[in-house]
Amino acid sequence: MQHNKSSNGIGRSTALILAVASLTACGSESTAASNAAQGNAAMSAAVSAQPTTTPQAALAAMALPIEQAIYGDVERGSCARARRAFFYDGTNYGYVSPVEPGWNDTAYFEINRIARVGPPARGSAFYDHYRGYTLVWTTENAEAEEDILGIKAEGNGRIRSIAVSSGPKGDMFSEETFQKCTFAQLSPRMQAAIRAERPQLTGGTAAADSAGASASIPTPIPPFNIRPGHYVPVGAACGTTSDMIFYYDGRRAGWIDLSPFAANRMEPVASARRRGADWVVDTVTGETLHVQAADKISVGDPNTGVETMRWCPASEVRASAQAR
């Protein structure tokens, strides 16, 4: 999406070269050669001027105006009594609620991959409600206009979130306030829930745990032009132990089975064929891959249906998820 200007720039440079060539066709051979050289230089400059998406730029597009940390809800006054926690690690945000008798029968965990962030658009339907907040779009709702999470810092380690959507009786709001907490300040139940689903957060702050992984986000590679590595269902945690994982490394692609003893079904990428906007990765089953973004794909076949998957760092995927 960010490359349209560059493509148009190259087109204009090419048109300029052709125009110069037409005007100088009657001139001397040396003049034509000089103009051609200048045209080639202009072409090279236009090509080299194309913006590239670096890992650092990708991280900047996902940066929120709050610290990377764990935040406990303020309803009960302290981190130790928080029933719900919000976390932000630089590339994801999510929520955790522990098992608590009379409140939660099972632990709840949610993780959302950040696609982009930005201010509300002036004149948009919910601008007045979202004004002052930074909006956070995920890989699931990257094009949505409502029910978007808004985040802002309030000082003293507190943050406020809001989500607005339209309802049958007017606009509906969901607002929460959280306070920054260290892992050690949380209740034993909350610590256990985080340790089970997101152990990277147990080291003190989300920022410390995510810094190394964030700096090494791989760039997309051909032929699919997506990030190499592991892809999990968008609704699952990267460390899921109950979902199959799709793997791609530029040479092969396929599914990693739950069982470490079962053979993984990998197909050589060289055999993949384009079909419209999709890639046919398995001609026997009819399985296709559709690229939605550099870190988001849809994969499936007529018999099993289509699954939307998101990229995960290898360090966050279960240890048994090895492509063989």
PDB file of C-alpha atoms in Angstrom:
ATOM      1  CA  MET A   1       0.000   0.000   0.000  1.00  0.00           C
ATOM      2  CA  GLN A   2       2.873   2.377   0.691  1.00  0.00           C
ATOM      3  CA  HIS A   3       4.570   1.807  -2.664  1.00  0.00           C
ATOM      4  CA  ASN A   4       2.005   3.438  -4.992  1.00  0.00           C
ATOM      5  CA  LYS A   5       3.845   6.740  -5.089  1.00  0.00           C
ATOM      6  CA  SER A   6       7.088   5.068  -6.072  1.00  0.00           C
ATOM      7  CA  SER A   7       5.437   3.109  -8.863  1.00  0.00           C
ATOM      8  CA  ASN A   8       3.863   6.282 -10.239  1.00  0.00           C
ATOM      9  CA  GLY A   9       7.206   8.055  -9.905  1.00  0.00           C
ATOM     10  CA  ILE A  10       8.911   5.439 -12.077  1.00  0.00           C
ATOM     11  CA  GLY A  11       6.115   5.764 -14.647  1.00  0.00           C
ATOM     12  CA  ARG A  12       6.603   9.510 -14.846  1.00  0.00           C
ATOM     13  CA  SER A  13      10.377   9.095 -15.197  1.00  0.00           C
ATOM     14  CA  THR A  14       9.892   6.603 -18.009  1.00  0.00           C
ATOM     15  CA  ALA A  15       7.477   8.959 -19.790  1.00  0.00           C
ATOM     16  CA  LEU A  16      10.010  11.765 -19.443  1.00  0.00           C
ATOM     17  CA  ILE A  17      12.731   9.608 -20.997  1.00  0.00           C
ATOM     18  CA  LEU A  18      10.479   8.758 -23.952  1.00  0.00           C
ATOM     19  CA  ALA A  19       9.551  12.413 -24.453  1.00  0.00           C
ATOM     20  CA  VAL A  20      13.191  13.509 -24.396  1.00  0.00           C
ATOM     21  CA  ALA A  21      14.097  10.748 -26.852  1.00  0.00           C
ATOM     22  CA  SER A  22      11.354  11.899 -29.270  1.00  0.00           C
ATOM     23  CA  LEU A  23      12.401  15.543 -29.179  1.00  0.00           C
ATOM     24  CA  THR A  24      16.071  14.792 -29.764  1.00  0.00           C
ATOM     25  CA  ALA A  25      15.657  12.134 -32.441  1.00  0.00           C
ATOM     26  CA  CYS A  26      16.637  14.672 -35.130  1.00  0.00           C
ATOM     27  CA  GLY A  27      19.668  15.927 -33.207  1.00  0.00           C
ATOM     28  CA  SER A  28      23.198  14.673 -33.110  1.00  0.00           C
ATOM     29  CA  GLU A  29      24.054  11.156 -32.040  1.00  0.00           C
ATOM     30  CA  SER A  30      26.089  12.473 -29.125  1.00  0.00           C
ATOM     31  CA  THR A  31      23.167  14.587 -27.885  1.00  0.00           C
ATOM     32  CA  ALA A  32      20.842  11.575 -28.040  1.00  0.00           C
ATOM     33  CA  ALA A  33      23.352   9.480 -26.148  1.00  0.00           C
ATOM     34  CA  SER A  34      23.701  12.215 -23.534  1.00  0.00           C
ATOM     35  CA  ASN A  35      19.952  12.463 -23.074  1.00  0.00           C
ATOM     36  CA  ALA A  36      19.644   8.703 -22.863  1.00  0.00           C
ATOM     37  CA  ALA A  37      22.303   8.643 -20.175  1.00  0.00           C
ATOM     38  CA  GLN A  38      20.464  11.348 -18.265  1.00  0.00           C
ATOM     39  CA  GLY A  39      17.240   9.418 -18.677  1.00  0.00           C
ATOM     40  CA  ASN A  40      18.862   6.255 -17.340  1.00  0.00           C
ATOM     41  CA  ALA A  41      20.184   8.216 -14.389  1.00  0.00           C
ATOM     42  CA  ALA A  42      16.708   9.577 -13.716  1.00  0.00           C
ATOM     43  CA  MET A  43      15.297   6.070 -13.938  1.00  0.00           C
ATOM     44  CA  SER A  44      17.916   4.753 -11.520  1.00  0.00           C
ATOM     45  CA  ALA A  45      17.235   7.600  -9.116  1.00  0.00           C
ATOM     46  CA  ALA A  46      13.509   6.944  -9.244  1.00  0.00           C
ATOM     47  CA  VAL A  47      13.998   3.262  -8.577  1.00  0.00           C
ATOM     48  CA  SER A  48      16.442   3.836  -5.741  1.00  0.00           C
ATOM     49  CA  ALA A  49      14.033   6.371  -4.225  1.00  0.00           C
ATOM     50  CA  GLN A  50      11.371   3.724  -3.665  1.00  0.00           C
ATOM     51  CA  PRO A  51      10.568   3.511   0.062  1.00  0.00           C
ATOM     52  CA  THR A  52      11.311   0.182   1.683  1.00  0.00           C
ATOM     53  CA  THR A  53       9.621  -1.160   4.774  1.00  0.00           C
ATOM     54  CA  THR A  54      12.335  -1.963   7.294  1.00  0.00           C
ATOM     55  CA  PRO A  55      11.766  -3.856  10.545  1.00  0.00           C
ATOM     56  CA  GLN A  56      12.335  -0.574  12.388  1.00  0.00           C
ATOM     57  CA  ALA A  57       9.651   1.166  10.308  1.00  0.00           C
ATOM     58  CA  ALA A  58       7.279  -1.737  10.907  1.00  0.00           C
ATOM     59  CA  LEU A  59       7.806  -1.405  14.662  1.00  0.00           C
ATOM     60  CA  ALA A  60       7.251   2.353  14.534  1.00  0.00           C
ATOM     61  CA  ALA A  61       3.904   1.746  12.825  1.00  0.00           C
ATOM     62  CA  MET A  62       2.857  -0.366  15.827  1.00  0.00           C
ATOM     63  CA  ALA A  63       4.076   1.957  18.603  1.00  0.00           C
ATOM     64  CA  LEU A  64       1.543   3.030  21.241  1.00  0.00           C
ATOM     65  CA  PRO A  65       1.887   6.139  23.440  1.00  0.00           C
ATOM     66  CA  ILE A  66       2.308   3.982  26.557  1.00  0.00           C
ATOM     67  CA  GLU A  67       5.110   1.966  28.096  1.00  0.00           C
ATOM     68  CA  GLN A  68       5.558  -1.656  27.134  1.00  0.00           C
ATOM     69  CA  ALA A  69       4.379  -3.296  30.333  1.00  0.00           C
ATOM     70  CA  ILE A  70       1.654  -5.181  32.181  1.00  0.00           C
ATOM     71  CA  TYR A  71      -1.280  -3.126  33.483  1.00  0.00           C
ATOM     72  CA  GLY A  72      -3.838  -4.294  36.054  1.00  0.00           C
ATOM     73  CA  ASP A  73      -7.403  -2.981  36.165  1.00  0.00           C
ATOM     74  CA  VAL A  74      -8.040  -0.416  38.911  1.00  0.00           C
ATOM     75  CA  GLU A  75     -11.474  -1.618  40.029  1.00  0.00           C
ATOM     76  CA  ARG A  76     -10.148  -3.184  43.217  1.00  0.00           C
ATOM     77  CA  GLY A  77      -7.439  -0.640  43.882  1.00  0.00           C
ATOM     78  CA  SER A  78      -4.152  -2.531  43.623  1.00  0.00           C
ATOM     79  CA  CYS A  79      -2.102  -4.701  41.276  1.00  0.00           C
ATOM     80  CA  ALA A  80      -2.359  -7.628  43.701  1.00  0.00           C
ATOM     81  CA  ARG A  81      -6.167  -7.543  43.526  1.00  0.00           C
ATOM     82  CA  ALA A  82      -6.514  -6.949  39.777  1.00  0.00           C
ATOM     83  CA  ARG A  83      -8.942  -9.341  38.107  1.00  0.00           C
ATOM     84  CA  ARG A  84      -8.006  -8.337  34.575  1.00  0.00           C
ATOM     85  CA  ALA A  85      -4.657  -7.360  33.092  1.00  0.00           C
ATOM     86  CA  PHE A  86      -3.768  -5.566  29.876  1.00  0.00           C
ATOM     87  CA  PHE A  87      -0.336  -5.980  28.292  1.00  0.00           C
ATOM     88  CA  TYR A  88       1.570  -4.307  25.473  1.00  0.00           C
ATOM     89  CA  ASP A  89       4.914  -5.633  24.189  1.00  0.00           C
ATOM     90  CA  GLY A  90       5.622  -3.422  21.187  1.00  0.00           C
ATOM     91  CA  THR A  91       4.000  -5.623  18.548  1.00  0.00           C
ATOM     92  CA  ASN A  92       0.975  -7.090  20.364  1.00  0.00           C
ATOM     93  CA  TYR A  93      -1.540  -6.140  23.009  1.00  0.00           C
ATOM     94  CA  GLY A  94      -3.823  -8.416  24.949  1.00  0.00           C
ATOM     95  CA  TYR A  95      -5.748  -9.276  28.086  1.00  0.00           C
ATOM     96  CA  VAL A  96      -5.404 -11.870  30.837  1.00  0.00           C
ATOM     97  CA  SER A  97      -7.875 -12.906  33.531  1.00  0.00           C
ATOM     98  CA  PRO A  98      -6.973 -15.695  35.987  1.00  0.00           C
ATOM     99  CA  VAL A  99      -9.118 -18.438  37.428  1.00  0.00           C
ATOM    100  CA  GLU A 100     -10.985 -16.948  40.373  1.00  0.00           C
ATOM    101  CA  PRO A 101     -13.747 -18.784  42.288  1.00  0.00           C
ATOM    102  CA  GLY A 102     -17.053 -17.010  41.879  1.00  0.00           C
ATOM    103  CA  TRP A 103     -15.679 -14.859  39.063  1.00  0.00           C
ATOM    104  CA  ASN A 104     -13.869 -16.880  36.383  1.00  0.00           C
ATOM    105  CA  ASP A 105     -14.157 -20.657  36.178  1.00  0.00           C
ATOM    106  CA  THR A 106     -11.327 -20.775  33.643  1.00  0.00           C
ATOM    107  CA  ALA A 107      -8.457 -18.445  32.836  1.00  0.00           C
ATOM    108  CA  TYR A 108      -8.947 -16.075  29.912  1.00  0.00           C
ATOM    109  CA  PHE A 109      -6.187 -15.018  27.533  1.00  0.00           C
ATOM    110  CA  GLU A 110      -6.370 -12.835  24.435  1.00  0.00           C
ATOM    111  CA  ILE A 111      -3.583 -11.589  22.180  1.00  0.00           C
ATOM    112  CA  ASN A 112      -3.921  -9.207  19.247  1.00  0.00           C
ATOM    113  CA  ARG A 113      -1.245  -8.529  16.655  1.00  0.00           C
ATOM    114  CA  ILE A 114      -1.031  -4.781  15.971  1.00  0.00           C
ATOM    115  CA  ALA A 115      -1.341  -3.890  12.278  1.00  0.00           C
ATOM    116  CA  ARG A 116      -1.164  -0.108  12.589  1.00  0.00           C
ATOM    117  CA  VAL A 117      -1.877   2.751  14.967  1.00  0.00           C
ATOM    118  CA  GLY A 118      -2.890   6.365  14.473  1.00  0.00           C
ATOM    119  CA  PRO A 119      -5.168   9.215  15.499  1.00  0.00           C
ATOM    120  CA  PRO A 120      -8.899   9.188  14.748  1.00  0.00           C
ATOM    121  CA  ALA A 121      -9.765  10.697  11.382  1.00  0.00           C
ATOM    122  CA  ARG A 122     -11.303  14.134  11.706  1.00  0.00           C
ATOM    123  CA  GLY A 123     -14.917  13.966  10.586  1.00  0.00           C
ATOM    124  CA  SER A 124     -15.197  10.199  11.138  1.00  0.00           C
ATOM    125  CA  ALA A 125     -18.335   8.807  12.782  1.00  0.00           C
ATOM    126  CA  PHE A 126     -16.784   8.434  16.251  1.00  0.00           C
ATOM    127  CA  TYR A 127     -14.217  11.232  16.107  1.00  0.00           C
ATOM    128  CA  ASP A 128     -15.599  13.121  19.120  1.00  0.00           C
ATOM    129  CA  HIS A 129     -15.462   9.979  21.278  1.00  0.00           C
ATOM    130  CA  TYR A 130     -11.972   8.929  20.158  1.00  0.00           C
ATOM    131  CA  ARG A 131     -10.398  12.399  20.160  1.00  0.00           C
ATOM    132  CA  GLY A 132      -7.242  12.360  22.299  1.00  0.00           C
ATOM    133  CA  TYR A 133      -6.776   8.598  21.953  1.00  0.00           C
ATOM    134  CA  THR A 134      -4.405   6.636  19.747  1.00  0.00           C
ATOM    135  CA  LEU A 135      -6.391   4.044  17.798  1.00  0.00           C
ATOM    136  CA  VAL A 136      -5.064   0.506  17.464  1.00  0.00           C
ATOM    137  CA  TRP A 137      -6.000  -1.632  14.457  1.00  0.00           C
ATOM    138  CA  THR A 138      -5.196  -5.337  14.581  1.00  0.00           C
ATOM    139  CA  THR A 139      -4.588  -7.787  11.760  1.00  0.00           C
ATOM    140  CA  GLU A 140      -8.244  -8.781  12.147  1.00  0.00           C
ATOM    141  CA  ASN A 141      -9.851  -5.332  11.919  1.00  0.00           C
ATOM    142  CA  ALA A 142      -7.245  -3.399   9.927  1.00  0.00           C
ATOM    143  CA  GLU A 143      -9.904  -1.790   7.704  1.00  0.00           C
ATOM    144  CA  ALA A 144     -12.689  -1.358  10.288  1.00  0.00           C
ATOM    145  CA  GLU A 145     -14.076   2.015  11.337  1.00  0.00           C
ATOM    146  CA  GLU A 146     -15.775   1.089  14.607  1.00  0.00           C
ATOM    147  CA  ASP A 147     -15.148  -1.031  17.682  1.00  0.00           C
ATOM    148  CA  ILE A 148     -11.478  -0.025  17.458  1.00  0.00           C
ATOM    149  CA  LEU A 149      -9.419   0.092  20.636  1.00  0.00           C
ATOM    150  CA  GLY A 150      -8.338   3.581  21.673  1.00  0.00           C
ATOM    151  CA  ILE A 151      -5.473   4.009  24.157  1.00  0.00           C
ATOM    152  CA  LYS A 152      -4.067   7.011  26.010  1.00  0.00           C
ATOM    153  CA  ALA A 153      -1.693   7.545  28.925  1.00  0.00           C
ATOM    154  CA  GLU A 154      -3.050   9.406  31.947  1.00  0.00           C
ATOM    155  CA  GLY A 155       0.097   9.806  34.029  1.00  0.00           C
ATOM    156  CA  ASN A 156       1.317   8.043  37.165  1.00  0.00           C
ATOM    157  CA  GLY A 157       1.474   4.753  35.279  1.00  0.00           C
ATOM    158  CA  ARG A 158      -2.221   4.762  34.404  1.00  0.00           C
ATOM    159  CA  ILE A 159      -3.734   4.227  30.973  1.00  0.00           C
ATOM    160  CA  ARG A 160      -7.295   4.456  29.714  1.00  0.00           C
ATOM    161  CA  SER A 161      -8.860   2.454  26.901  1.00  0.00           C
ATOM    162  CA  ILE A 162     -12.055   2.981  24.957  1.00  0.00           C
ATOM    163  CA  ALA A 163     -13.902   1.191  22.163  1.00  0.00           C
ATOM    164  CA  VAL A 164     -16.951   2.686  20.445  1.00  0.00           C
ATOM    165  CA  SER A 165     -19.476   1.025  18.164  1.00  0.00           C
ATOM    166  CA  SER A 166     -22.965   1.797  16.909  1.00  0.00           C
ATOM    167  CA  GLY A 167     -25.945   0.042  18.445  1.00  0.00           C
ATOM    168  CA  PRO A 168     -29.731  -0.047  17.993  1.00  0.00           C
ATOM    169  CA  LYS A 169     -30.144   2.710  20.609  1.00  0.00           C
ATOM    170  CA  GLY A 170     -27.104   4.810  19.782  1.00  0.00           C
ATOM    171  CA  ASP A 171     -23.371   4.587  20.291  1.00  0.00           C
ATOM    172  CA  MET A 172     -22.072   1.925  22.680  1.00  0.00           C
ATOM    173  CA  PHE A 173     -18.962   2.439  24.799  1.00  0.00           C
ATOM    174  CA  SER A 174     -16.499   0.148  26.509  1.00  0.00           C
ATOM    175  CA  GLU A 175     -14.095   2.015  28.793  1.00  0.00           C
ATOM    176  CA  GLU A 176     -11.443   0.673  31.166  1.00  0.00           C
ATOM    177  CA  THR A 177      -8.668   2.139  33.307  1.00  0.00           C
ATOM    178  CA  PHE A 178      -5.486   0.208  34.115  1.00  0.00           C
ATOM    179  CA  GLN A 179      -2.410   0.879  36.233  1.00  0.00           C
ATOM    180  CA  LYS A 180       1.131  -0.239  35.492  1.00  0.00           C
ATOM    181  CA  CYS A 181       2.219  -3.318  37.469  1.00  0.00           C
ATOM    182  CA  THR A 182       5.352  -5.397  37.738  1.00  0.00           C
ATOM    183  CA  PHE A 183       4.909  -9.130  37.381  1.00  0.00           C
ATOM    184  CA  ALA A 184       5.813  -9.604  41.059  1.00  0.00           C
ATOM    185  CA  GLN A 185       3.033  -7.217  42.152  1.00  0.00           C
ATOM    186  CA  LEU A 186       0.306  -9.354  40.584  1.00  0.00           C
ATOM    187  CA  SER A 187      -1.638 -12.009  42.452  1.00  0.00           C
ATOM    188  CA  PRO A 188      -0.330 -15.600  42.352  1.00  0.00           C
ATOM    189  CA  ARG A 189      -3.332 -16.574  40.200  1.00  0.00           C
ATOM    190  CA  MET A 190      -2.647 -13.790  37.709  1.00  0.00           C
ATOM    191  CA  GLN A 191       1.032 -14.695  37.623  1.00  0.00           C
ATOM    192  CA  ALA A 192       0.150 -18.327  36.904  1.00  0.00           C
ATOM    193  CA  ALA A 193      -2.189 -17.338  34.059  1.00  0.00           C
ATOM    194  CA  ILE A 194       0.460 -15.117  32.448  1.00  0.00           C
ATOM    195  CA  ARG A 195       3.222 -17.663  32.946  1.00  0.00           C
ATOM    196  CA  ALA A 196       1.108 -20.342  31.218  1.00  0.00           C
ATOM    197  CA  GLU A 197       0.190 -18.264  28.163  1.00  0.00           C
ATOM    198  CA  ARG A 198       2.773 -15.487  27.823  1.00  0.00           C
ATOM    199  CA  PRO A 199       5.953 -16.372  29.718  1.00  0.00           C
ATOM    200  CA  GLN A 200       7.820 -13.536  27.975  1.00  0.00           C
ATOM    201  CA  LEU A 201       6.042 -11.131  30.332  1.00  0.00           C
ATOM    202  CA  THR A 202       7.370 -12.703  33.515  1.00  0.00           C
ATOM    203  CA  GLY A 203      10.800 -11.058  33.351  1.00  0.00           C
ATOM    204  CA  GLY A 204       9.673  -7.735  34.787  1.00  0.00           C
ATOM    205  CA  THR A 205       8.394  -5.647  31.885  1.00  0.00           C
ATOM    206  CA  ALA A 206       7.039  -6.424  28.465  1.00  0.00           C
ATOM    207  CA  ALA A 207       9.603  -4.107  26.893  1.00  0.00           C
ATOM    208  CA  ALA A 208      12.585  -6.044  28.202  1.00  0.00           C
ATOM    209  CA  ASP A 209      11.193  -9.336  26.970  1.00  0.00           C
ATOM    210  CA  SER A 210      10.168  -8.150  23.528  1.00  0.00           C
ATOM    211  CA  ALA A 211      13.181  -6.035  22.603  1.00  0.00           C
ATOM    212  CA  GLY A 212      15.280  -8.864  21.190  1.00  0.00           C
ATOM    213  CA  ALA A 213      12.444 -10.490  19.276  1.00  0.00           C
ATOM    214  CA  SER A 214      11.218  -7.154  17.861  1.00  0.00           C
ATOM    215  CA  ALA A 215      14.628  -6.217  16.522  1.00  0.00           C
ATOM    216  CA  SER A 216      14.865  -9.409  14.504  1.00  0.00           C
ATOM    217  CA  ILE A 217      11.544  -9.363  12.643  1.00  0.00           C
ATOM    218  CA  PRO A 218      12.354 -10.965   9.264  1.00  0.00           C
ATOM    219  CA  THR A 219      11.534  -9.184   6.033  1.00  0.00           C
ATOM    220  CA  PRO A 220       9.066 -10.790   3.585  1.00  0.00           C
ATOM    221  CA  ILE A 221      10.616 -13.166   1.047  1.00  0.00           C
ATOM    222  CA  PRO A 222       9.449 -14.456  -2.364  1.00  0.00           C
ATOM    223  CA  PRO A 223       7.599 -16.051  -3.932  1.00  0.00           C
ATOM    224  CA  PHE A 224       4.708 -15.426  -1.502  1.00  0.00           C
ATOM    225  CA  ASN A 225       6.279 -12.184  -0.232  1.00  0.00           C
ATOM    226  CA  ILE A 226       5.380 -12.902   3.390  1.00  0.00           C
ATOM    227  CA  ARG A 227       7.559 -13.188   6.481  1.00  0.00           C
ATOM    228  CA  PRO A 228       9.253 -16.586   6.752  1.00  0.00           C
ATOM    229  CA  GLY A 229       8.404 -18.665   9.786  1.00  0.00           C
ATOM    230  CA  HIS A 230       5.395 -19.900  11.727  1.00  0.00           C
ATOM    231  CA  TYR A 231       1.759 -18.844  11.323  1.00  0.00           C
ATOM    232  CA  VAL A 232      -0.963 -19.597  13.891  1.00  0.00           C
ATOM    233  CA  PRO A 233      -4.742 -18.966  13.748  1.00  0.00           C
ATOM    234  CA  VAL A 234      -5.435 -15.275  14.375  1.00  0.00           C
ATOM    235  CA  GLY A 235      -7.445 -16.049  17.497  1.00  0.00           C
ATOM    236  CA  ALA A 236      -4.730 -18.214  19.053  1.00  0.00           C
ATOM    237  CA  ALA A 237      -1.668 -17.370  21.112  1.00  0.00           C
ATOM    238  CA  CYS A 238       1.703 -17.865  19.431  1.00  0.00           C
ATOM    239  CA  GLY A 239       2.476 -20.585  21.962  1.00  0.00           C
ATOM    240  CA  THR A 240      -0.742 -22.499  21.286  1.00  0.00           C
ATOM    241  CA  THR A 241      -0.616 -26.227  21.972  1.00  0.00           C
ATOM    242  CA  SER A 242      -4.035 -26.995  20.519  1.00  0.00           C
ATOM    243  CA  ASP A 243      -3.762 -25.666  16.964  1.00  0.00           C
ATOM    244  CA  MET A 244      -1.871 -26.727  13.868  1.00  0.00           C
ATOM    245  CA  ILE A 245       0.763 -24.304  12.629  1.00  0.00           C
ATOM    246  CA  PHE A 246       1.506 -23.281   9.045  1.00  0.00           C
ATOM    247  CA  TYR A 247       5.179 -22.939   8.134  1.00  0.00           C
ATOM    248  CA  TYR A 248       6.938 -21.141   5.260  1.00  0.00           C
ATOM    249  CA  ASP A 249      10.643 -20.535   4.619  1.00  0.00           C
ATOM    250  CA  GLY A 250      10.805 -19.566   0.935  1.00  0.00           C
ATOM    251  CA  ARG A 251      11.652 -23.139  -0.143  1.00  0.00           C
ATOM    252  CA  ARG A 252       8.745 -25.089   1.313  1.00  0.00           C
ATOM    253  CA  ALA A 253       5.380 -24.500   2.928  1.00  0.00           C
ATOM    254  CA  GLY A 254       2.948 -26.663   4.846  1.00  0.00           C
ATOM    255  CA  TRP A 255       1.384 -27.703   8.127  1.00  0.00           C
ATOM    256  CA  ILE A 256       3.149 -28.719  11.321  1.00  0.00           C
ATOM    257  CA  ASP A 257       1.133 -31.382  13.110  1.00  0.00           C
ATOM    258  CA  LEU A 258       0.363 -31.254  16.821  1.00  0.00           C
ATOM    259  CA  SER A 259       2.180 -34.518  17.389  1.00  0.00           C
ATOM    260  CA  PRO A 260       6.003 -34.414  17.171  1.00  0.00           C
ATOM    261  CA  PHE A 261       5.850 -38.000  15.878  1.00  0.00           C
ATOM    262  CA  ALA A 262       3.511 -37.285  12.958  1.00  0.00           C
ATOM    263  CA  ALA A 263       5.054 -36.394   9.620  1.00  0.00           C
ATOM    264  CA  ASN A 264       4.660 -32.744   8.697  1.00  0.00           C
ATOM    265  CA  ARG A 265       3.013 -32.092   5.355  1.00  0.00           C
ATOM    266  CA  MET A 266       5.427 -29.782   3.541  1.00  0.00           C
ATOM    267  CA  GLU A 267       5.264 -28.914  -0.145  1.00  0.00           C
ATOM    268  CA  PRO A 268       8.111 -27.402  -2.200  1.00  0.00           C
ATOM    269  CA  VAL A 269       7.275 -23.792  -2.978  1.00  0.00           C
ATOM    270  CA  ALA A 270       8.694 -24.254  -6.473  1.00  0.00           C
ATOM    271  CA  SER A 271       5.601 -26.307  -7.340  1.00  0.00           C
ATOM    272  CA  ALA A 272       3.169 -23.564  -6.253  1.00  0.00           C
ATOM    273  CA  ARG A 273       1.181 -21.940  -9.048  1.00  0.00           C
ATOM    274  CA  ARG A 274      -0.680 -18.645  -9.232  1.00  0.00           C
ATOM    275  CA  ARG A 275      -4.452 -18.714  -9.638  1.00  0.00           C
ATOM    276  CA  GLY A 276      -5.764 -15.182  -9.742  1.00  0.00           C
ATOM    277  CA  ALA A 277      -4.797 -13.514  -6.465  1.00  0.00           C
ATOM    278  CA  ASP A 278      -4.104 -16.871  -4.772  1.00  0.00           C
ATOM    279  CA  TRP A 279      -1.345 -19.473  -4.757  1.00  0.00           C
ATOM    280  CA  VAL A 280      -2.193 -23.150  -5.236  1.00  0.00           C
ATOM    281  CA  VAL A 281       0.235 -24.825  -2.825  1.00  0.00           C
ATOM    282  CA  ASP A 282      -1.093 -28.386  -3.085  1.00  0.00           C
ATOM    283  CA  THR A 283      -2.547 -29.543  -6.403  1.00  0.00           C
ATOM    284  CA  VAL A 284      -3.784 -32.828  -4.897  1.00  0.00           C
ATOM    285  CA  THR A 285      -5.980 -31.300  -2.184  1.00  0.00           C
ATOM    286  CA  GLY A 286      -6.589 -27.991  -3.951  1.00  0.00           C
ATOM    287  CA  GLU A 287      -5.148 -26.096  -1.003  1.00  0.00           C
ATOM    288  CA  THR A 288      -4.638 -22.402  -1.702  1.00  0.00           C
ATOM    289  CA  LEU A 289      -2.839 -19.569   0.056  1.00  0.00           C
ATOM    290  CA  HIS A 290      -4.053 -15.975  -0.091  1.00  0.00           C
ATOM    291  CA  VAL A 291      -1.750 -13.189   1.088  1.00  0.00           C
ATOM    292  CA  GLN A 292      -3.570 -10.521   3.105  1.00  0.00           C
ATOM    293  CA  ALA A 293      -0.463  -8.801   4.468  1.00  0.00           C
ATOM    294  CA  ALA A 294       3.223  -9.505   5.029  1.00  0.00           C
ATOM    295  CA  ASP A 295       2.335 -11.277   8.278  1.00  0.00           C
ATOM    296  CA  LYS A 296      -1.223 -12.440   7.618  1.00  0.00           C
ATOM    297  CA  ILE A 297      -2.457 -15.164   5.256  1.00  0.00           C
ATOM    298  CA  SER A 298      -5.514 -17.313   4.584  1.00  0.00           C
ATOM    299  CA  VAL A 299      -4.888 -20.996   3.877  1.00  0.00           C
ATOM    300  CA  GLY A 300      -7.320 -23.815   3.148  1.00  0.00           C
ATOM    301  CA  ASP A 301      -8.898 -26.248   0.729  1.00  0.00           C
ATOM    302  CA  PRO A 302     -12.456 -27.115  -0.369  1.00  0.00           C
ATOM    303  CA  ASN A 303     -12.736 -29.973   2.150  1.00  0.00           C
ATOM    304  CA  THR A 304     -11.403 -28.427   5.359  1.00  0.00           C
ATOM    305  CA  GLY A 305     -12.280 -24.768   4.815  1.00  0.00           C
ATOM    306  CA  VAL A 306     -10.096 -21.686   5.092  1.00  0.00           C
ATOM    307  CA  GLU A 307      -8.155 -20.557   8.166  1.00  0.00           C
ATOM    308  CA  THR A 308      -6.786 -17.037   8.634  1.00  0.00           C
ATOM    309  CA  MET A 309      -3.292 -17.161  10.126  1.00  0.00           C
ATOM    310  CA  ARG A 310      -0.861 -14.615  11.580  1.00  0.00           C
ATOM    311  CA  TRP A 311       2.921 -14.690  11.769  1.00  0.00           C
ATOM    312  CA  CYS A 312       4.624 -15.413  15.112  1.00  0.00           C
ATOM    313  CA  PRO A 313       8.286 -15.141  16.178  1.00  0.00           C
ATOM    314  CA  ALA A 314       9.934 -18.560  16.431  1.00  0.00           C
ATOM    315  CA  SER A 315      10.863 -17.820  20.050  1.00  0.00           C
ATOM    316  CA  GLU A 316       7.177 -17.692  20.969  1.00  0.00           C
ATOM    317  CA  VAL A 317       6.073 -20.868  19.186  1.00  0.00           C
ATOM    318  CA  ARG A 318       5.990 -24.198  21.022  1.00  0.00           C
ATOM    319  CA  ALA A 319       9.310 -26.034  20.940  1.00  0.00           C
ATOM    320  CA  SER A 320       7.839 -29.071  19.159  1.00  0.00           C
ATOM    321  CA  ALA A 321       6.775 -26.958  16.154  1.00  0.00           C
ATOM    322  CA  GLN A 322       9.730 -27.881  13.978  1.00  0.00           C
ATOM    323  CA  ALA A 323       9.443 -28.221  10.204  1.00  0.00           C
ATOM    324  CA  ARG A 324      10.976 -31.504   9.083  1.00  0.00           C
TER     325      ARG A 324
END
